[in-house]
Every structure is written in C-alpha cells, then in structure tokens.
XYZ file of C-alpha atoms in Angstrom:
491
model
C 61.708 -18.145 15.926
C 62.708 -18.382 12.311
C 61.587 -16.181 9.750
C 60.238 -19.229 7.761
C 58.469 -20.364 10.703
C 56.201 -17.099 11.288
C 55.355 -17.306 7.604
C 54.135 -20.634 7.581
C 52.186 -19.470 11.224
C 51.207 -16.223 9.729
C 49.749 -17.517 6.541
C 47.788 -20.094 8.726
C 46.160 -16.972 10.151
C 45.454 -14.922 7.553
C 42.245 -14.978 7.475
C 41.833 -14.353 11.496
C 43.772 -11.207 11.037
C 41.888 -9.864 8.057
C 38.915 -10.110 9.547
C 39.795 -8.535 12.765
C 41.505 -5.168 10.760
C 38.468 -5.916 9.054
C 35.981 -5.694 12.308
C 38.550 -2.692 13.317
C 38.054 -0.368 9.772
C 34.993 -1.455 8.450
C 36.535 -0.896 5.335
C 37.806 -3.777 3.445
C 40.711 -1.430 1.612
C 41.780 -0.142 4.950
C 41.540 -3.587 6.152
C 43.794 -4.912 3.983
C 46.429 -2.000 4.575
C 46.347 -2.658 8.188
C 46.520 -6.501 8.113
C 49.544 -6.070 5.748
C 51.269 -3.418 8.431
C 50.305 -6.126 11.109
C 52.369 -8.702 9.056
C 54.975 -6.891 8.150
C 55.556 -5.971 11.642
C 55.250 -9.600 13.238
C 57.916 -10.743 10.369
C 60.497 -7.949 11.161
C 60.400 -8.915 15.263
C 59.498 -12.728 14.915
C 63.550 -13.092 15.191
C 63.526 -11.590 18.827
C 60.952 -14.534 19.808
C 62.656 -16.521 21.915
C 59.823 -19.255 22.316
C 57.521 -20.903 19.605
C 54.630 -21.476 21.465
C 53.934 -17.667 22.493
C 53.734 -16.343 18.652
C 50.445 -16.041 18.988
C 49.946 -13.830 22.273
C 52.729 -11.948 20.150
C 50.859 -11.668 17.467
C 47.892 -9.983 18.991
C 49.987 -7.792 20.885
C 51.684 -6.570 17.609
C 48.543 -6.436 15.997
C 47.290 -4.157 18.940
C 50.278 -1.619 18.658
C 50.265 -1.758 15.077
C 46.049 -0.671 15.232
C 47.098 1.745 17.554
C 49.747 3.302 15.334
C 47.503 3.287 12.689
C 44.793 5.624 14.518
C 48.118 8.071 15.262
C 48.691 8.281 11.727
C 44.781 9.328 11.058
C 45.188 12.001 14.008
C 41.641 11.011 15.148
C 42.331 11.758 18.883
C 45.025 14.068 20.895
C 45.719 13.022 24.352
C 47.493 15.558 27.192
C 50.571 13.492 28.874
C 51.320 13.883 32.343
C 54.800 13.431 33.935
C 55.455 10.029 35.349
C 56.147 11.540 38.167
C 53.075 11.135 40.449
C 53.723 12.021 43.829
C 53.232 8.634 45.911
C 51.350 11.027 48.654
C 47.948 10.659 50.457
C 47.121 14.206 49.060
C 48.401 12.855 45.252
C 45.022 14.439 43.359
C 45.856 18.044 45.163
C 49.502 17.863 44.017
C 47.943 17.899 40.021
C 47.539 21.791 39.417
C 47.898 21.752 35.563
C 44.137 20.804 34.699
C 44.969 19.033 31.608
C 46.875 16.441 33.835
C 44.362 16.492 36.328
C 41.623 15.255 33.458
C 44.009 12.595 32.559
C 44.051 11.333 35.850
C 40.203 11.554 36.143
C 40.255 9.274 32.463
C 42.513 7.083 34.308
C 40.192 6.559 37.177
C 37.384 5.892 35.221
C 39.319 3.328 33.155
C 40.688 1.487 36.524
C 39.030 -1.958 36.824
C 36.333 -1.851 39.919
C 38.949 -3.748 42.509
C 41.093 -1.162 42.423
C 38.467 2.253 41.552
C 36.607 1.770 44.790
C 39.307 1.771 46.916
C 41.141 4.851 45.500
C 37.774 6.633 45.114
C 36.951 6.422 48.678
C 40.503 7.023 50.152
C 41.450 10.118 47.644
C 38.194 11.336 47.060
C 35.798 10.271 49.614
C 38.855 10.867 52.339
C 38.066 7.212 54.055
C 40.237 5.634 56.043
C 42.060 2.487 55.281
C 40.353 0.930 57.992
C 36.607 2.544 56.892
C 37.146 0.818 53.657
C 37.842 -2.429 54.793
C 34.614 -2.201 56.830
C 32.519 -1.095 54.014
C 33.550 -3.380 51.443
C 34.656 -6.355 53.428
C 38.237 -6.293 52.718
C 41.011 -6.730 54.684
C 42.963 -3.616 55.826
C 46.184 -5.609 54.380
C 43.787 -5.757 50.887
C 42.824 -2.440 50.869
C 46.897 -1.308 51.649
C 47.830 -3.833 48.588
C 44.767 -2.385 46.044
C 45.972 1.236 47.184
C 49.492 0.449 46.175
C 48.665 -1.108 42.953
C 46.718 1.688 42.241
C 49.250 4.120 42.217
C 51.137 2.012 39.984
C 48.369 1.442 37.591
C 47.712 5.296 37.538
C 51.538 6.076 36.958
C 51.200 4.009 33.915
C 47.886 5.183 32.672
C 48.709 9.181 32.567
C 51.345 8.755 30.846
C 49.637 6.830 27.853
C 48.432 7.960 25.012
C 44.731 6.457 24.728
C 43.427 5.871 21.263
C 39.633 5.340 21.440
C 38.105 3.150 18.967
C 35.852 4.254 16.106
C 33.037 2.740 18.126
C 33.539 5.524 20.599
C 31.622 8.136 18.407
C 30.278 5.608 15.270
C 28.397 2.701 16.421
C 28.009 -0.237 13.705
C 24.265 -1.351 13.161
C 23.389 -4.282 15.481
C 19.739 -5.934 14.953
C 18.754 -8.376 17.336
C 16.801 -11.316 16.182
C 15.373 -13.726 18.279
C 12.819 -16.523 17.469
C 11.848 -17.784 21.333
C 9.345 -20.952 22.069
C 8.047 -19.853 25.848
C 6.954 -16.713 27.555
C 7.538 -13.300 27.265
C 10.664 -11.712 28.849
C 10.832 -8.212 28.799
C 14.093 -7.433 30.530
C 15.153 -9.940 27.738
C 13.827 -8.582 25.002
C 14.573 -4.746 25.587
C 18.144 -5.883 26.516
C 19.447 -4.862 22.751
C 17.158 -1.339 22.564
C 20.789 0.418 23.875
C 23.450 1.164 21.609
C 26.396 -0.367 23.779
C 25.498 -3.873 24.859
C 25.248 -4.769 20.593
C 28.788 -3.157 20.554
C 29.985 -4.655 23.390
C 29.373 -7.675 21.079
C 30.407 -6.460 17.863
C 33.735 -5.496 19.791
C 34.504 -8.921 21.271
C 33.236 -10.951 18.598
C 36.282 -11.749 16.376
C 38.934 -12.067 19.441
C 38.564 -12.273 23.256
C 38.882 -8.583 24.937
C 39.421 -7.519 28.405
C 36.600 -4.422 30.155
C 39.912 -2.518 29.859
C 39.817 -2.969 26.363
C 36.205 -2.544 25.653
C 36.527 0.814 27.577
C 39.054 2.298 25.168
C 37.110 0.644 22.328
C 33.768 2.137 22.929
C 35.271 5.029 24.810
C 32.938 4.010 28.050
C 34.341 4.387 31.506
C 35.008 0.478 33.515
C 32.559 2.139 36.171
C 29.403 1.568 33.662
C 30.563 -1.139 31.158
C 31.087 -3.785 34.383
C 27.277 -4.234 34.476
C 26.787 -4.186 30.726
C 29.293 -7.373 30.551
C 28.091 -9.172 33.791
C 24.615 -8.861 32.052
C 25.476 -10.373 28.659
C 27.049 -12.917 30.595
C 24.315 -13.793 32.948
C 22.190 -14.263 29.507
C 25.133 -16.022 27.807
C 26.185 -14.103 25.151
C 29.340 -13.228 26.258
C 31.598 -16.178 27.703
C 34.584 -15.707 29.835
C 38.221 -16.830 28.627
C 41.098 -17.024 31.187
C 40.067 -14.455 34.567
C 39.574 -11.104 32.423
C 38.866 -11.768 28.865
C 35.408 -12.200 27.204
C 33.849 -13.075 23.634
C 30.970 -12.869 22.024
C 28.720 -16.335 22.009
C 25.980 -14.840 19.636
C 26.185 -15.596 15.452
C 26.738 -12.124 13.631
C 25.832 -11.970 9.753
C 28.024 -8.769 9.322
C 27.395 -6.947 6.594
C 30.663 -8.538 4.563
C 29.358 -11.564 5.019
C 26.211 -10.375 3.316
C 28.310 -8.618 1.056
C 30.325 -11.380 -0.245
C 26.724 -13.813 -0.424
C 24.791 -11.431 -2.688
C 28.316 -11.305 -5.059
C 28.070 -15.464 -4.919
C 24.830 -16.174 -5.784
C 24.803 -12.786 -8.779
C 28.100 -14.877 -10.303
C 26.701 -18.228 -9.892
C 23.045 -18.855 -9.676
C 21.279 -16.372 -11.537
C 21.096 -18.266 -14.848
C 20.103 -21.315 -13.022
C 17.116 -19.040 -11.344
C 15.991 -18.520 -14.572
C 16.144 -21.570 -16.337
C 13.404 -22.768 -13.655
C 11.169 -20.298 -13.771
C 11.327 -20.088 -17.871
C 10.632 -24.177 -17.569
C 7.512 -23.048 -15.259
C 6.569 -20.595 -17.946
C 6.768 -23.394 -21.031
C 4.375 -25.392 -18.987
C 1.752 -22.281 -18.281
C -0.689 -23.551 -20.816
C -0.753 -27.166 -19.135
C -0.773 -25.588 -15.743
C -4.113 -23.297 -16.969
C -6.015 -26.440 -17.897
C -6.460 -27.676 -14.582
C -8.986 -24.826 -14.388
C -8.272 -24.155 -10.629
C -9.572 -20.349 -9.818
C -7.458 -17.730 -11.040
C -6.229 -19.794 -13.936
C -7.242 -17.018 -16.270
C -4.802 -14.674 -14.478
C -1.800 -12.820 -16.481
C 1.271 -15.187 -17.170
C 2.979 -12.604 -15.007
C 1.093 -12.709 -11.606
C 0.840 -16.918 -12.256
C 4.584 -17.437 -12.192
C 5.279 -14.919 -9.684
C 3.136 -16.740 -7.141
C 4.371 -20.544 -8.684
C 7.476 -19.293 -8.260
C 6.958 -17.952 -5.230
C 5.806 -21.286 -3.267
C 8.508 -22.989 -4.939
C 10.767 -21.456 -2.929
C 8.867 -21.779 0.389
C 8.478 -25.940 -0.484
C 11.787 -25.724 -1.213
C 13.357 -24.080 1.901
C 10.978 -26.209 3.575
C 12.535 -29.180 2.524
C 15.872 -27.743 2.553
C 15.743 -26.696 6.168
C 15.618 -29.228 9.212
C 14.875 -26.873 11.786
C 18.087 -25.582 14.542
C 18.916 -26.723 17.411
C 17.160 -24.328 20.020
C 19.153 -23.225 23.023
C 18.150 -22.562 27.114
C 17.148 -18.479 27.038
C 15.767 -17.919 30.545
C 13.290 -19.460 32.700
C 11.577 -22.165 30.698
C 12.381 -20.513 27.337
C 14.694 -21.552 24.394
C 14.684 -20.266 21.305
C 17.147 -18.923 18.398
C 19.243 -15.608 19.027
C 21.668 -14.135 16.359
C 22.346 -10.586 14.975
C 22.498 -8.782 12.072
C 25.416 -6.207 11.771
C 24.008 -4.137 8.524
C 21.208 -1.602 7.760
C 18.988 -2.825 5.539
C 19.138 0.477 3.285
C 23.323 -0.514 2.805
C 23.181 -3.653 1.065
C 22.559 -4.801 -2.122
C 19.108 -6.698 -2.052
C 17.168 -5.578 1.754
C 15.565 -8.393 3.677
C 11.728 -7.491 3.693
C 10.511 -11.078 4.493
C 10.538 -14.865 3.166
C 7.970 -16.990 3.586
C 4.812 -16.198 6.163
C 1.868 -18.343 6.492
C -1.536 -16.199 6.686
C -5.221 -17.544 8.210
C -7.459 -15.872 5.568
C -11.169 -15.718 6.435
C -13.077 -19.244 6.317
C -9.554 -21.174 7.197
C -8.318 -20.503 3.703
C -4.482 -20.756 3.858
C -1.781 -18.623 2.224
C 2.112 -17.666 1.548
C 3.671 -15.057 0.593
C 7.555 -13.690 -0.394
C 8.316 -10.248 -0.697
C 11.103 -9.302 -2.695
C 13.334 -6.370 -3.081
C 11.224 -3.593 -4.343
C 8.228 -5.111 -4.658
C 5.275 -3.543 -2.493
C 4.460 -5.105 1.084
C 1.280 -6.880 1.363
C -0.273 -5.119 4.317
C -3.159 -4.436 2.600
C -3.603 -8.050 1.542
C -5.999 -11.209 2.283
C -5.913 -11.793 5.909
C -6.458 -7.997 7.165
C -9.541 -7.067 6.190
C -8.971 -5.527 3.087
C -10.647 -8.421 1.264
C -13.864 -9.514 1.386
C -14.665 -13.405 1.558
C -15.882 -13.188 -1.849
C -12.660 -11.397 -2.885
C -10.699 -13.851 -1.122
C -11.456 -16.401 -3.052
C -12.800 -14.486 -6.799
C -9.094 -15.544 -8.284
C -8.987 -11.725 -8.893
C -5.864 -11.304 -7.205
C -3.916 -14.500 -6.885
C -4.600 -18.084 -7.238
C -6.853 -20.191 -4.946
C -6.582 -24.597 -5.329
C -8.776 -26.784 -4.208
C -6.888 -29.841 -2.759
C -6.870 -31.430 -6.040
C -6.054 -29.054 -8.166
C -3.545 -28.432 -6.129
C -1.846 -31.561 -6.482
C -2.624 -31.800 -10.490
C -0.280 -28.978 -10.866
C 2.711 -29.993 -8.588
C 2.310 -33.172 -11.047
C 2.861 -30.850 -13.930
C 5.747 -28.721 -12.496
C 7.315 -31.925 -10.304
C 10.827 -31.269 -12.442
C 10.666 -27.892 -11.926
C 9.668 -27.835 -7.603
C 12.623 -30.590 -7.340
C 15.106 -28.481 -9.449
C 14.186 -25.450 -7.012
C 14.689 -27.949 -4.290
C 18.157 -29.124 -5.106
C 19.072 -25.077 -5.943
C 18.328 -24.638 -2.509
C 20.366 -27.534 -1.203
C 23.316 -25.651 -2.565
C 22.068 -22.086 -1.618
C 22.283 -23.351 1.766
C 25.173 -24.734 1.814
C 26.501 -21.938 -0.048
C 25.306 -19.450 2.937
C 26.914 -21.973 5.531
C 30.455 -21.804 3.801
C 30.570 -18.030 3.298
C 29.306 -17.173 6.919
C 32.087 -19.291 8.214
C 34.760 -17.528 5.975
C 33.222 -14.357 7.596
C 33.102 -15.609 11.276
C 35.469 -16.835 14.259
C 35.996 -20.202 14.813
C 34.040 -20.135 18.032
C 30.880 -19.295 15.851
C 31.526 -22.168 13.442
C 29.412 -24.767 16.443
C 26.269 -21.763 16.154
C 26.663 -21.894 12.268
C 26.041 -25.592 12.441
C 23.332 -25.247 15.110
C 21.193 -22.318 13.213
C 22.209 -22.468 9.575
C 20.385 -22.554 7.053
C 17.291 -21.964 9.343
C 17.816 -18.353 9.546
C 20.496 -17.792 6.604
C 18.351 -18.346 3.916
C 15.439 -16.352 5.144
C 17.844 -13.373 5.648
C 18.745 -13.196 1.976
C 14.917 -13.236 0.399
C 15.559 -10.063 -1.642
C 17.792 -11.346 -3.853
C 15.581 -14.542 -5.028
C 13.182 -11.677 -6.539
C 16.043 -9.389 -7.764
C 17.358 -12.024 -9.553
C 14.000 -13.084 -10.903
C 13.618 -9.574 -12.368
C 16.976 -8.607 -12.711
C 17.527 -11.623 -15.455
C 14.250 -10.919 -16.919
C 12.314 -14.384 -16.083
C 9.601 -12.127 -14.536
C 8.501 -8.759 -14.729
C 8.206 -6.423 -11.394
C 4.304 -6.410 -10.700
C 2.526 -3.444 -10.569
C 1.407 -1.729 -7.154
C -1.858 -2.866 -6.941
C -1.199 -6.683 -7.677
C -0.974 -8.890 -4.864
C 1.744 -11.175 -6.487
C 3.612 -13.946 -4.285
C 0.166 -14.784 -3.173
C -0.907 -18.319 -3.072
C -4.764 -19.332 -1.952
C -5.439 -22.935 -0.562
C -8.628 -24.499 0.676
C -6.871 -26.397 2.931
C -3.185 -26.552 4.140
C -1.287 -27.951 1.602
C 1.814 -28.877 3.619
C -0.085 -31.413 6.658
C-alpha cells in the first residue's frame, strides 16, 4: 500500500480512532497523543502492506500495540515472564517451582477461553483422564486430545506475554442505566445494571467489536466469570455478536464528551436567542396580567419563570414525535440507553424536564427543574398544600381553560419562537451525539433522539436563563416552574 493511500484511508477514519484513544484515556489531551502515535505508526508500516483491503484489520491491530505501548511507557503494571520453555509433560504445573511463573500460569488459565479451561483444569488439576473428560462434558476423546494440545500452545504463548490491564481494571467509568419500559415489571431486568462490570462490559465494547479475551485484559476479569456476564447481555440484546468471537455494544451511550461538547454548543450559540424570548415574554407581562387569571398579581420573576417554563414543555412536546420502542422481554418494549457521566462532573446536572403532577381536585401541573434551583418535593401534589393553597395563586399560577388560552394568544410569537429553538436544539443534540458515537449507534440515534436527548440536557435551559440574566434564580421557598390548570391543557 502506498503512503498516499493510508492517508487518504486514515483521514477517512479519524474520527473512529479519536474516539476509541478517546474511550481508552478518558482524557481528550491523552487522546489526542495516542491517536497521533496510532497514526504515525500505521503510516511508517503501511509500506509493508501487501494487500489493500486488510488496512483496516491492520489498523486496529496497530492501534492495539500502539495502546499497549503506551500503558508501558506510564509503568502502570509489571508482569513476571516465564521461559517459553514449558515442559509439554502430563505433570507440566509441578515442573513450575519459581512461584512467580507459577502465578503467571494461573493468570493464563484464568484468561483461557472456556473450550479449552475445562479441559486443562480437569486433566492438570482435577487429574481426569482423557477418557473421564470426554464422558463428563460430551466430547470426543479425539476433542479432548486436540483442546489439550492447543492448550499447551495457548499457555506457551500466554506466560510469556506481558499483560497490560486496562484502566477499567481498577477505575470503572460511571454507567447509568435508563430505561423507560411499557409492560410489566422485570426484576432480573432491571437489577441487571446494579453491578459494576456488565455497564463496563459495555462501555468497553462500545466504540469497536472486542473478543472475552479482550474484555478480560480490559477489565482485568478472569474468562471463567465474564462468559456469563456476555451470554447475559446478549440474551437481553445489548451486546450483538460479530464474526464467531467478537461482540459490541447495541445500547446508545451519551458519554460524558458528548455532553461535554453539547453544553459548549448551545453556551456559543443559543444563549442570546434564550434570552431574546423570554425578554419578549417579559415586554408583554402587563398584557399577560390583564387577563386576571389567579396568580396574576405574582412577582414578574416567579410569572416568567413558570411562562417560561411551559414553553419549553409545549415546545419539546411539539418538537418530539415519540421513539420507536423496541422488544425488552416477555411482552415488554420500551426505551434503554445509558448515561456514561456523574451528574456532579458536568457542566449543567440533569435534575429533571418536564413531569406532569395530579394535584388534589384533578388540577393539573408541570414543572422543570433547573440547575441549582431547589427540587419541588415539597410541592402541590404531596401533601404539602392544602386545596385552598393549591389553588390561592400564592405560589404559582392557576388558568381556568380560558384564561388559559387568552394568554397563549398574547405570547403565540413567543411559544412558536421557543418551538422552532427547539427544532434546532434537537437537531443540534442528534448531530453532536453522532460525532460522539459509532456508526452502529447512528440507527438507535434515529430511533430515540430527541425523545430522550433533550430531556437529558434540562439544566442548561435554566443556567442559561440565569446565567444571561433574563431571569433571576428564585428564592428557596418559591415554587417557580410551577404551572396550575383546571383542566389539562394539552387533550
């Protein structure tokens, strides 16, 4: 292959391969360091490729050595060697009498891929015969011979490598499990993600396929107990088989650099806009008051924080067209993605969108809760507030149907600007999460997006409402975001 030709092919891929040193470091810096060592490396031996159409299996296989010379170079893990010189012996194990060698055989073992473990286990360790084993695990004595033999091979290898565990291994990413289900209640389902290793599992596999091997040395978990953990994901479909030994990830991730890069969007472009609707809703206040609806006497403040507040639930409402629900278990579908970020690490934490509440005597309510502002646990709907509170107009506004309707009539310019800023939010959040995620995602993206996208990234419609200074942060004891109805204004 030319050197021309792997540029072209390599700057194709760019992207791919940042992302992956990316998913590797979790560090964009280091990412970019180790994407640049990957290309370097791929241009210097691209010459030596004899045939176009493997560059990419060479690729990976570059980038793979390249990682692993990059974890040497940190000196996060020291391996003993052991001389390639196994004896090929029934009594091989008794031959080791240096115990670092004899650990790095044990490693080896628990790294050999369950064909091959059981029968070595039970011949070496268990002292079975050949024909015992073929008995117990319905093989043929020929099989067993064969699996034996490769064994010995495989272990030859193995001892002799230097295994560099991935940061997984000892610092597991965050992994929140969403799931919005129409059906019944599944517990093995639902407690599935309450380990650490099947969300890393996932995390691990998302951005390329990976063999159990290499999940093992990845999360530094022994074959013997990550077989299970990867028949399970598959059996509920998040991981999906490629070729006889590889596996990827089938779920959507929002990793945190998606959310990163999203939050850095919408503070360089759509801040200004945010504010030029809610300072139109604000020249209108005095029109808006005259309806007389209760709770018109309320501080300009609270108003427009609730106004503003259902604008963005109509909005997203009209924005969104629902997903495309997928076959869970039983007679189940529903939406599953995850969210690869704490809360506490990014710029404006998800606390919730929009919520619709059944306040006493049927009277109807949203809320949004933004990014420092308090949780309404303590609001209508829990039995903090009376009937008669409810509906005083002491803490947020309550419409009667037509009242209602007079003031969407006033603020109709204003709702439909908020409606076509979401349009582009939206799409906005659709582009970026693809820049962020494999290819095989893209089909998920399509199916889920902007359903759950939008709703994720709540905290910065009120940041950006305060941070711009179209509204003031409310104080602790006003229920702002609130909206009252006496009757559900959206049937």
């Amino acid at each position: 292959m030319t050197s021309k030709k792997a540029g072209e092919l390599l700057s194709e891929n760019m992207r791919t391969l940042y992302l992956w040193s990316l998913h590797k470091t979790s560090d964009p810096y280091k990412a970019e360091d180790l994407c640049s060592d990957i290309m370097l490396a791929v241009m210097q031996s691209a010459p030596n490729l004899k045939h176009d159409d493997a560059f990419f299996g060479f690729v990976w296989k570059v980038a793979a050595n390249t990682y692993k010379y990059y974890l040497r170079k940190l000196g996060r893990d020291v391996f003993s060697e052991l001389d390639e010189n196994i004896p090929d012996t029934e009594d091989m194990l008794l031959d080791l009498c240096d115990r670092a060698q004899f650990n790095t055989l044990r490693r080896e073992l628990a790294f050999m891929t369950e064909r091959y473990r059981i029968c070595t286990v039970a011949y070496y360790y268990n002292q079975m015969s050949v024909k015992e084993i073929a008995e117990k695990y319905g093989l043929t004595p020929q099989t067993v011979k064969f699996n034996l033999f490769q064994s010995r091979k495989i272990l030859k290898e193995g001892v002799a490598m230097e295994r560099q565990f991935g940061e997984k291994s000892f610092n597991p990413l965050p992994f929140k499990f969403q799931v919005i289900v129409d059906g019944s209640f599944n517990n093995p389902f639902n407690d599935l993600f309450n380990r650490k290793l099947t969300g890393q599992i996932l995390l691990s596999a998302y951005y390329e396929p990976m063999t159990v091997d290499q999940l093992s040395v990845e999360l530094g978990v022994a074959n013997v107990y990550l077989e299970d953990e990867v028949r399970l994901l598959g059996n509920y479909g998040f991981l999906k088989k490629h070729g006889e030994k590889k596996y990827q990830t089938s779920l959507l991730i929002l990793t945190k650099s998606y959310i990163d890069a999203i939050f850095d969007k919408l503070d360089e472009k759509y801040r200004t806009r945010l504010k030029n609707i809610i300072d139109a809703m604000r020249a209108k206040l005095p029109t808006v008051r005259d309806v007389g609806f209760t709770g018109c006497d309320l501080k300009d403040n609270l108003i427009l924080w609730d106004l503003f507040a259902y604008s963005c639930i109509v909005a997203f409402r009209d924005v969104d067209k629902g997903c495309n629900y997928s076959h869970l278990y039983d007679n189940t579908s529903g939406v599953c993605y995850a969210c690869g970020y704490d809360d506490e690490d990014i710029k404006y934490p998800f606390q919730g969108f929009s919520e619709t509440f059944q306040y006493n005597n049927h009277c109807n309510g949203s809320k949004i809760n933004f990014n420092g502002h308090r949780c309404h646990e303590s609001g209508p709907g829990d039995g903090i507030l009376s009937n008669d509170e409810t509906y005083s107009g002491d803490y947020f506004p309550v419409f009667e149907k037509e009242e209602l309707n007079k003031v969407l009539e006033i603020l109709v310019s204003e709702f439909e600007g908020m409606k076509l800023f979401m349009s582009d939010i939206a799409q906005l959040t659709i582009d970026t999460l693809k820049e962020h995620s494999p290819e095989c995602a893209y089909a998920l993206i399509d199916a889920y997006c902007p359903y759950i996208t939008i709703g994720n990234l709540c905290g910065w419609f009120g940041a950006a409402a305060e941070n711009t200074g179209a509204l003031e942060r409310p104080a602790k004891d006003e229920l702002a975001g609130i909206i009252g109805y006496k009757y559900v204004p959206w049937e």
